PDB file of C-alpha atoms in Angstrom:
ATOM      1  CA  UNK A   1       0.179   0.012  -0.143  1.00  0.00           C
ATOM      2  CA  UNK A   2       2.874   2.607   0.936  1.00  0.00           C
ATOM      3  CA  UNK A   3       4.676   2.078  -2.114  1.00  0.00           C
ATOM      4  CA  UNK A   4       1.853   2.079  -4.561  1.00  0.00           C
ATOM      5  CA  UNK A   5       0.320   5.403  -2.950  1.00  0.00           C
ATOM      6  CA  UNK A   6       3.817   6.846  -3.373  1.00  0.00           C
ATOM      7  CA  UNK A   7       4.061   5.763  -6.969  1.00  0.00           C
ATOM      8  CA  UNK A   8       0.705   7.503  -7.597  1.00  0.00           C
ATOM      9  CA  UNK A   9       1.829  10.865  -6.893  1.00  0.00           C
ATOM     10  CA  UNK A  10       5.532  11.037  -7.401  1.00  0.00           C
ATOM     11  CA  UNK A  11       8.439   9.459  -8.978  1.00  0.00           C
ATOM     12  CA  UNK A  12      11.009  10.941  -6.617  1.00  0.00           C
ATOM     13  CA  UNK A  13      12.029   9.228  -3.316  1.00  0.00           C
ATOM     14  CA  UNK A  14      10.976  12.556  -1.376  1.00  0.00           C
ATOM     15  CA  UNK A  15       7.658  14.152  -0.674  1.00  0.00           C
ATOM     16  CA  UNK A  16       6.639  17.851  -0.246  1.00  0.00           C
ATOM     17  CA  UNK A  17       3.867  18.691   2.162  1.00  0.00           C
ATOM     18  CA  UNK A  18       1.042  18.648  -0.433  1.00  0.00           C
ATOM     19  CA  UNK A  19       2.283  15.262  -1.882  1.00  0.00           C
ATOM     20  CA  UNK A  20       2.392  13.915   1.447  1.00  0.00           C
ATOM     21  CA  UNK A  21      -1.172  14.996   2.214  1.00  0.00           C
ATOM     22  CA  UNK A  22      -2.027  13.215  -0.962  1.00  0.00           C
ATOM     23  CA  UNK A  23      -0.336   9.987  -0.062  1.00  0.00           C
ATOM     24  CA  UNK A  24      -2.103   9.839   3.123  1.00  0.00           C
ATOM     25  CA  UNK A  25      -5.446  10.183   1.374  1.00  0.00           C
ATOM     26  CA  UNK A  26      -4.297   7.598  -1.221  1.00  0.00           C
ATOM     27  CA  UNK A  27      -3.022   5.264   1.579  1.00  0.00           C
ATOM     28  CA  UNK A  28      -6.635   5.493   3.418  1.00  0.00           C
ATOM     29  CA  UNK A  29      -8.343   5.017   0.234  1.00  0.00           C
ATOM     30  CA  UNK A  30      -6.376   1.621  -0.500  1.00  0.00           C
ATOM     31  CA  UNK A  31      -6.900   0.598   2.995  1.00  0.00           C
ATOM     32  CA  UNK A  32     -10.554   1.088   2.866  1.00  0.00           C
ATOM     33  CA  UNK A  33     -10.970  -0.654  -0.565  1.00  0.00           C
ATOM     34  CA  UNK A  34      -8.910  -3.514   1.175  1.00  0.00           C
ATOM     35  CA  UNK A  35     -11.395  -3.518   4.223  1.00  0.00           C
ATOM     36  CA  UNK A  36     -14.250  -3.639   1.881  1.00  0.00           C
ATOM     37  CA  UNK A  37     -13.277  -6.574  -0.207  1.00  0.00           C
ATOM     38  CA  UNK A  38     -12.507  -8.347   2.829  1.00  0.00           C
ATOM     39  CA  UNK A  39     -15.992  -7.775   4.407  1.00  0.00           C
ATOM     40  CA  UNK A  40     -17.641  -8.578   1.087  1.00  0.00           C
ATOM     41  CA  UNK A  41     -15.846 -11.865   0.693  1.00  0.00           C
ATOM     42  CA  UNK A  42     -17.103 -12.840   4.011  1.00  0.00           C
ATOM     43  CA  UNK A  43     -20.477 -11.585   3.338  1.00  0.00           C
ATOM     44  CA  UNK A  44     -21.481 -14.721   1.385  1.00  0.00           C
ATOM     45  CA  UNK A  45     -25.290 -14.048   1.393  1.00  0.00           C
ATOM     46  CA  UNK A  46     -24.879 -10.302   0.277  1.00  0.00           C
ATOM     47  CA  UNK A  47     -26.802  -9.341   3.469  1.00  0.00           C
ATOM     48  CA  UNK A  48     -24.417  -6.287   4.300  1.00  0.00           C
ATOM     49  CA  UNK A  49     -23.574  -8.012   7.524  1.00  0.00           C
ATOM     50  CA  UNK A  50     -20.982 -10.478   8.881  1.00  0.00           C
ATOM     51  CA  UNK A  51     -21.790 -12.761  11.910  1.00  0.00           C
ATOM     52  CA  UNK A  52     -19.395 -11.818  14.807  1.00  0.00           C
ATOM     53  CA  UNK A  53     -18.890 -15.767  15.334  1.00  0.00           C
ATOM     54  CA  UNK A  54     -17.215 -15.816  11.546  1.00  0.00           C
ATOM     55  CA  UNK A  55     -14.890 -12.912  12.300  1.00  0.00           C
ATOM     56  CA  UNK A  56     -12.251 -14.774  13.895  1.00  0.00           C
ATOM     57  CA  UNK A  57     -11.946 -17.271  10.875  1.00  0.00           C
ATOM     58  CA  UNK A  58     -11.794 -14.358   8.595  1.00  0.00           C
ATOM     59  CA  UNK A  59      -8.876 -12.684  10.494  1.00  0.00           C
ATOM     60  CA  UNK A  60      -6.918 -15.730  10.519  1.00  0.00           C
ATOM     61  CA  UNK A  61      -7.038 -15.771   6.772  1.00  0.00           C
ATOM     62  CA  UNK A  62      -5.666 -12.507   6.840  1.00  0.00           C
ATOM     63  CA  UNK A  63      -2.751 -13.421   9.043  1.00  0.00           C
ATOM     64  CA  UNK A  64      -4.203 -11.583  12.069  1.00  0.00           C
ATOM     65  CA  UNK A  65      -4.847 -13.724  15.117  1.00  0.00           C
ATOM     66  CA  UNK A  66      -5.937 -11.741  18.152  1.00  0.00           C
ATOM     67  CA  UNK A  67      -6.259 -13.314  21.374  1.00  0.00           C
ATOM     68  CA  UNK A  68      -9.654 -14.585  22.146  1.00  0.00           C
ATOM     69  CA  UNK A  69     -10.391 -12.058  24.971  1.00  0.00           C
ATOM     70  CA  UNK A  70      -9.206  -9.295  22.993  1.00  0.00           C
ATOM     71  CA  UNK A  71     -11.407 -10.218  20.114  1.00  0.00           C
ATOM     72  CA  UNK A  72     -14.494 -10.611  22.213  1.00  0.00           C
ATOM     73  CA  UNK A  73     -14.024  -7.100  23.729  1.00  0.00           C
ATOM     74  CA  UNK A  74     -13.481  -5.196  20.677  1.00  0.00           C
ATOM     75  CA  UNK A  75     -16.559  -6.975  19.076  1.00  0.00           C
ATOM     76  CA  UNK A  76     -18.611  -5.668  22.199  1.00  0.00           C
ATOM     77  CA  UNK A  77     -17.143  -2.280  21.632  1.00  0.00           C
ATOM     78  CA  UNK A  78     -18.375  -1.934  17.943  1.00  0.00           C
ATOM     79  CA  UNK A  79     -21.351  -4.295  17.781  1.00  0.00           C
ATOM     80  CA  UNK A  80     -24.763  -2.474  18.355  1.00  0.00           C
ATOM     81  CA  UNK A  81     -25.791  -5.716  20.105  1.00  0.00           C
ATOM     82  CA  UNK A  82     -27.398  -7.688  17.219  1.00  0.00           C
ATOM     83  CA  UNK A  83     -24.553  -9.879  17.011  1.00  0.00           C
ATOM     84  CA  UNK A  84     -23.861  -9.067  13.448  1.00  0.00           C
ATOM     85  CA  UNK A  85     -21.175  -6.326  12.008  1.00  0.00           C
ATOM     86  CA  UNK A  86     -21.931  -3.959   9.366  1.00  0.00           C
ATOM     87  CA  UNK A  87     -19.086  -2.475   7.550  1.00  0.00           C
ATOM     88  CA  UNK A  88     -18.566   0.587   9.610  1.00  0.00           C
ATOM     89  CA  UNK A  89     -18.589  -1.483  12.825  1.00  0.00           C
ATOM     90  CA  UNK A  90     -16.063  -3.806  10.917  1.00  0.00           C
ATOM     91  CA  UNK A  91     -13.839  -0.981   9.810  1.00  0.00           C
ATOM     92  CA  UNK A  92     -13.878   0.136  13.458  1.00  0.00           C
ATOM     93  CA  UNK A  93     -13.018  -3.139  14.736  1.00  0.00           C
ATOM     94  CA  UNK A  94      -9.868  -3.217  12.434  1.00  0.00           C
ATOM     95  CA  UNK A  95      -8.674   0.062  13.417  1.00  0.00           C
ATOM     96  CA  UNK A  96      -8.838  -0.812  17.026  1.00  0.00           C
ATOM     97  CA  UNK A  97      -6.875  -4.003  16.406  1.00  0.00           C
ATOM     98  CA  UNK A  98      -4.465  -2.131  14.562  1.00  0.00           C
ATOM     99  CA  UNK A  99      -4.051   0.974  16.878  1.00  0.00           C
ATOM    100  CA  UNK A 100      -4.032  -1.278  20.063  1.00  0.00           C
ATOM    101  CA  UNK A 101      -1.524  -3.821  18.407  1.00  0.00           C
ATOM    102  CA  UNK A 102      -3.812  -6.742  19.438  1.00  0.00           C
ATOM    103  CA  UNK A 103      -4.268  -5.965  23.221  1.00  0.00           C
ATOM    104  CA  UNK A 104      -7.376  -4.959  25.309  1.00  0.00           C
ATOM    105  CA  UNK A 105      -8.434  -1.444  25.966  1.00  0.00           C
ATOM    106  CA  UNK A 106      -7.096  -1.715  29.469  1.00  0.00           C
ATOM    107  CA  UNK A 107      -3.980  -3.590  28.337  1.00  0.00           C
ATOM    108  CA  UNK A 108      -3.255  -0.725  25.912  1.00  0.00           C
ATOM    109  CA  UNK A 109      -3.940   1.936  28.443  1.00  0.00           C
ATOM    110  CA  UNK A 110      -1.572   0.411  31.003  1.00  0.00           C
ATOM    111  CA  UNK A 111       1.259  -0.254  28.516  1.00  0.00           C
ATOM    112  CA  UNK A 112       0.958   3.493  27.440  1.00  0.00           C
ATOM    113  CA  UNK A 113       1.118   4.614  30.709  1.00  0.00           C
ATOM    114  CA  UNK A 114       4.511   2.755  31.358  1.00  0.00           C
ATOM    115  CA  UNK A 115       5.834   4.295  28.109  1.00  0.00           C
ATOM    116  CA  UNK A 116       4.900   7.815  29.019  1.00  0.00           C
ATOM    117  CA  UNK A 117       6.696   7.145  32.557  1.00  0.00           C
ATOM    118  CA  UNK A 118       9.813   6.280  30.945  1.00  0.00           C
ATOM    119  CA  UNK A 119       9.240   9.158  28.341  1.00  0.00           C
ATOM    120  CA  UNK A 120       8.928  12.247  30.637  1.00  0.00           C
ATOM    121  CA  UNK A 121      10.100  14.640  28.266  1.00  0.00           C
ATOM    122  CA  UNK A 122       7.482  13.618  25.616  1.00  0.00           C
ATOM    123  CA  UNK A 123       9.979  12.622  22.886  1.00  0.00           C
ATOM    124  CA  UNK A 124       7.963   9.987  21.632  1.00  0.00           C
ATOM    125  CA  UNK A 125      10.514   7.472  21.903  1.00  0.00           C
ATOM    126  CA  UNK A 126      12.330   5.349  24.630  1.00  0.00           C
ATOM    127  CA  UNK A 127      15.529   3.199  24.410  1.00  0.00           C
ATOM    128  CA  UNK A 128      16.080  -0.494  24.272  1.00  0.00           C
ATOM    129  CA  UNK A 129      17.061  -0.317  27.777  1.00  0.00           C
ATOM    130  CA  UNK A 130      13.943   1.281  28.910  1.00  0.00           C
ATOM    131  CA  UNK A 131      12.119  -1.621  27.259  1.00  0.00           C
ATOM    132  CA  UNK A 132      14.110  -4.126  29.429  1.00  0.00           C
ATOM    133  CA  UNK A 133      13.093  -1.918  32.600  1.00  0.00           C
ATOM    134  CA  UNK A 134       9.546  -2.336  31.465  1.00  0.00           C
ATOM    135  CA  UNK A 135       9.763  -6.113  31.005  1.00  0.00           C
ATOM    136  CA  UNK A 136      11.153  -6.199  34.456  1.00  0.00           C
ATOM    137  CA  UNK A 137       8.219  -4.110  36.069  1.00  0.00           C
ATOM    138  CA  UNK A 138       5.971  -6.811  34.072  1.00  0.00           C
ATOM    139  CA  UNK A 139       7.952  -9.505  35.516  1.00  0.00           C
ATOM    140  CA  UNK A 140       8.716 -10.897  32.205  1.00  0.00           C
ATOM    141  CA  UNK A 141      12.119 -12.558  31.645  1.00  0.00           C
ATOM    142  CA  UNK A 142      13.186 -13.772  28.242  1.00  0.00           C
ATOM    143  CA  UNK A 143      16.840 -14.939  27.333  1.00  0.00           C
ATOM    144  CA  UNK A 144      18.679 -12.280  26.111  1.00  0.00           C
ATOM    145  CA  UNK A 145      19.077 -13.628  22.309  1.00  0.00           C
ATOM    146  CA  UNK A 146      15.297 -13.904  22.290  1.00  0.00           C
ATOM    147  CA  UNK A 147      14.657 -10.319  23.362  1.00  0.00           C
ATOM    148  CA  UNK A 148      17.484  -8.938  21.145  1.00  0.00           C
ATOM    149  CA  UNK A 149      15.882 -10.591  18.261  1.00  0.00           C
ATOM    150  CA  UNK A 150      12.636  -9.001  18.821  1.00  0.00           C
ATOM    151  CA  UNK A 151      14.190  -5.749  19.572  1.00  0.00           C
ATOM    152  CA  UNK A 152      15.755  -5.864  16.260  1.00  0.00           C
ATOM    153  CA  UNK A 153      12.708  -6.639  14.370  1.00  0.00           C
ATOM    154  CA  UNK A 154      11.098  -3.719  15.956  1.00  0.00           C
ATOM    155  CA  UNK A 155      13.985  -1.131  15.765  1.00  0.00           C
ATOM    156  CA  UNK A 156      14.170  -1.693  12.008  1.00  0.00           C
ATOM    157  CA  UNK A 157      16.592   1.337  11.768  1.00  0.00           C
ATOM    158  CA  UNK A 158      18.991   0.285  14.550  1.00  0.00           C
ATOM    159  CA  UNK A 159      18.556   3.784  16.203  1.00  0.00           C
ATOM    160  CA  UNK A 160      18.541   2.100  19.851  1.00  0.00           C
ATOM    161  CA  UNK A 161      15.373   4.053  20.234  1.00  0.00           C
ATOM    162  CA  UNK A 162      11.764   3.017  19.562  1.00  0.00           C
ATOM    163  CA  UNK A 163       8.410   5.001  19.067  1.00  0.00           C
ATOM    164  CA  UNK A 164       5.334   4.165  21.157  1.00  0.00           C
ATOM    165  CA  UNK A 165       3.855   2.188  18.391  1.00  0.00           C
ATOM    166  CA  UNK A 166       7.076   0.227  18.135  1.00  0.00           C
ATOM    167  CA  UNK A 167       7.078  -0.429  21.662  1.00  0.00           C
ATOM    168  CA  UNK A 168       3.499  -1.874  21.587  1.00  0.00           C
ATOM    169  CA  UNK A 169       4.455  -4.077  18.643  1.00  0.00           C
ATOM    170  CA  UNK A 170       7.635  -5.462  20.801  1.00  0.00           C
ATOM    171  CA  UNK A 171       5.181  -6.388  23.542  1.00  0.00           C
ATOM    172  CA  UNK A 172       2.827  -7.881  21.158  1.00  0.00           C
ATOM    173  CA  UNK A 173       5.537  -9.934  19.623  1.00  0.00           C
ATOM    174  CA  UNK A 174       6.777 -10.912  22.969  1.00  0.00           C
ATOM    175  CA  UNK A 175       3.112 -12.221  23.798  1.00  0.00           C
ATOM    176  CA  UNK A 176       2.872 -14.148  20.403  1.00  0.00           C
ATOM    177  CA  UNK A 177       6.320 -15.794  21.343  1.00  0.00           C
ATOM    178  CA  UNK A 178       4.997 -16.739  24.723  1.00  0.00           C
ATOM    179  CA  UNK A 179       1.964 -18.084  23.235  1.00  0.00           C
ATOM    180  CA  UNK A 180       3.944 -20.383  20.747  1.00  0.00           C
ATOM    181  CA  UNK A 181       6.399 -21.461  23.332  1.00  0.00           C
ATOM    182  CA  UNK A 182       3.277 -22.963  25.532  1.00  0.00           C
ATOM    183  CA  UNK A 183       1.659 -24.375  22.422  1.00  0.00           C
ATOM    184  CA  UNK A 184       5.068 -26.287  21.675  1.00  0.00           C
ATOM    185  CA  UNK A 185       5.714 -27.369  25.170  1.00  0.00           C
ATOM    186  CA  UNK A 186       2.293 -28.934  25.242  1.00  0.00           C
ATOM    187  CA  UNK A 187       2.897 -30.860  22.045  1.00  0.00           C
ATOM    188  CA  UNK A 188       0.563 -33.685  21.618  1.00  0.00           C
ATOM    189  CA  UNK A 189      -0.043 -34.018  25.140  1.00  0.00           C
ATOM    190  CA  UNK A 190      -3.592 -34.363  26.035  1.00  0.00           C
ATOM    191  CA  UNK A 191      -3.381 -33.027  29.819  1.00  0.00           C
ATOM    192  CA  UNK A 192      -0.529 -31.109  31.598  1.00  0.00           C
ATOM    193  CA  UNK A 193      -1.089 -29.465  34.844  1.00  0.00           C
ATOM    194  CA  UNK A 194      -0.453 -25.435  34.516  1.00  0.00           C
ATOM    195  CA  UNK A 195       2.069 -25.713  37.326  1.00  0.00           C
ATOM    196  CA  UNK A 196       4.015 -28.055  35.251  1.00  0.00           C
ATOM    197  CA  UNK A 197       4.046 -25.611  32.388  1.00  0.00           C
ATOM    198  CA  UNK A 198       5.357 -22.745  34.605  1.00  0.00           C
ATOM    199  CA  UNK A 199       8.437 -24.837  35.869  1.00  0.00           C
ATOM    200  CA  UNK A 200       9.088 -26.162  32.318  1.00  0.00           C
ATOM    201  CA  UNK A 201       9.603 -22.762  31.361  1.00  0.00           C
ATOM    202  CA  UNK A 202      11.564 -21.401  34.350  1.00  0.00           C
ATOM    203  CA  UNK A 203      13.837 -24.556  33.632  1.00  0.00           C
ATOM    204  CA  UNK A 204      14.613 -23.253  30.084  1.00  0.00           C
ATOM    205  CA  UNK A 205      15.198 -19.701  31.497  1.00  0.00           C
ATOM    206  CA  UNK A 206      11.859 -18.117  30.822  1.00  0.00           C
ATOM    207  CA  UNK A 207       9.689 -16.494  33.301  1.00  0.00           C
ATOM    208  CA  UNK A 208       6.289 -16.128  31.489  1.00  0.00           C
ATOM    209  CA  UNK A 209       4.452 -12.619  32.327  1.00  0.00           C
ATOM    210  CA  UNK A 210       1.384 -13.081  30.243  1.00  0.00           C
ATOM    211  CA  UNK A 211      -1.232 -15.108  32.146  1.00  0.00           C
ATOM    212  CA  UNK A 212      -3.676 -14.562  29.523  1.00  0.00           C
ATOM    213  CA  UNK A 213      -1.609 -16.164  26.877  1.00  0.00           C
ATOM    214  CA  UNK A 214      -0.761 -19.244  29.243  1.00  0.00           C
ATOM    215  CA  UNK A 215      -4.789 -19.315  29.912  1.00  0.00           C
ATOM    216  CA  UNK A 216      -5.717 -19.451  26.262  1.00  0.00           C
ATOM    217  CA  UNK A 217      -2.902 -21.813  25.050  1.00  0.00           C
ATOM    218  CA  UNK A 218      -4.086 -24.140  27.956  1.00  0.00           C
ATOM    219  CA  UNK A 219      -7.800 -23.749  26.912  1.00  0.00           C
ATOM    220  CA  UNK A 220      -6.846 -24.508  23.317  1.00  0.00           C
ATOM    221  CA  UNK A 221      -4.960 -27.861  24.589  1.00  0.00           C
ATOM    222  CA  UNK A 222      -7.433 -28.762  27.489  1.00  0.00           C
ATOM    223  CA  UNK A 223      -4.673 -28.400  29.956  1.00  0.00           C
ATOM    224  CA  UNK A 224      -6.434 -29.601  33.318  1.00  0.00           C
ATOM    225  CA  UNK A 225      -6.514 -27.166  36.220  1.00  0.00           C
ATOM    226  CA  UNK A 226      -4.440 -27.700  39.300  1.00  0.00           C
ATOM    227  CA  UNK A 227      -6.201 -29.854  41.904  1.00  0.00           C
TER     228      UNK A 227
END
């Protein structure tokens, strides 16, 4: 979308103000067209609505896999209560998922508050070391190699600082990493006490911080509750 929107207004590598404003309009138009075509593809009966229950499957096809408690919340936020989403509601839902990087409203607010605490000058950026400080506050412990890989992916220009959006993306990648770890640890086992999952990861050098990730992975695999 970015390249096509730029190519439509200039052949040069830099943009003047008016060109930039046109770029934003072009980008938003392409995004809206994408949302509309995706919505219409899911609206098999041409009713102009999509059942909320079908949304997760459609998002998965797009490579978007928000955790179930996040998806449940944003559906409640945008749905007028009839259990079906009109295009306007669907577009609002997609915008919320993008802006919050797949977190709930309360999670988003708490993470932004932590970011602002370490950005007292309101520069809009914090350092990689600040990320490590936040992770300590969240009692999240990852092997350094894993954390550095995630930071490298997030801080694409290698500046050593990340914006608020990049910071939220970093936390999302950590959550996805932990969720995948739990899934891998479970393997084909039908039952495994939750306490055993925690001990297993501590032995590997991990301290999982996202209890919701563990809970949802456990639900997927039908892990037994501790007795």
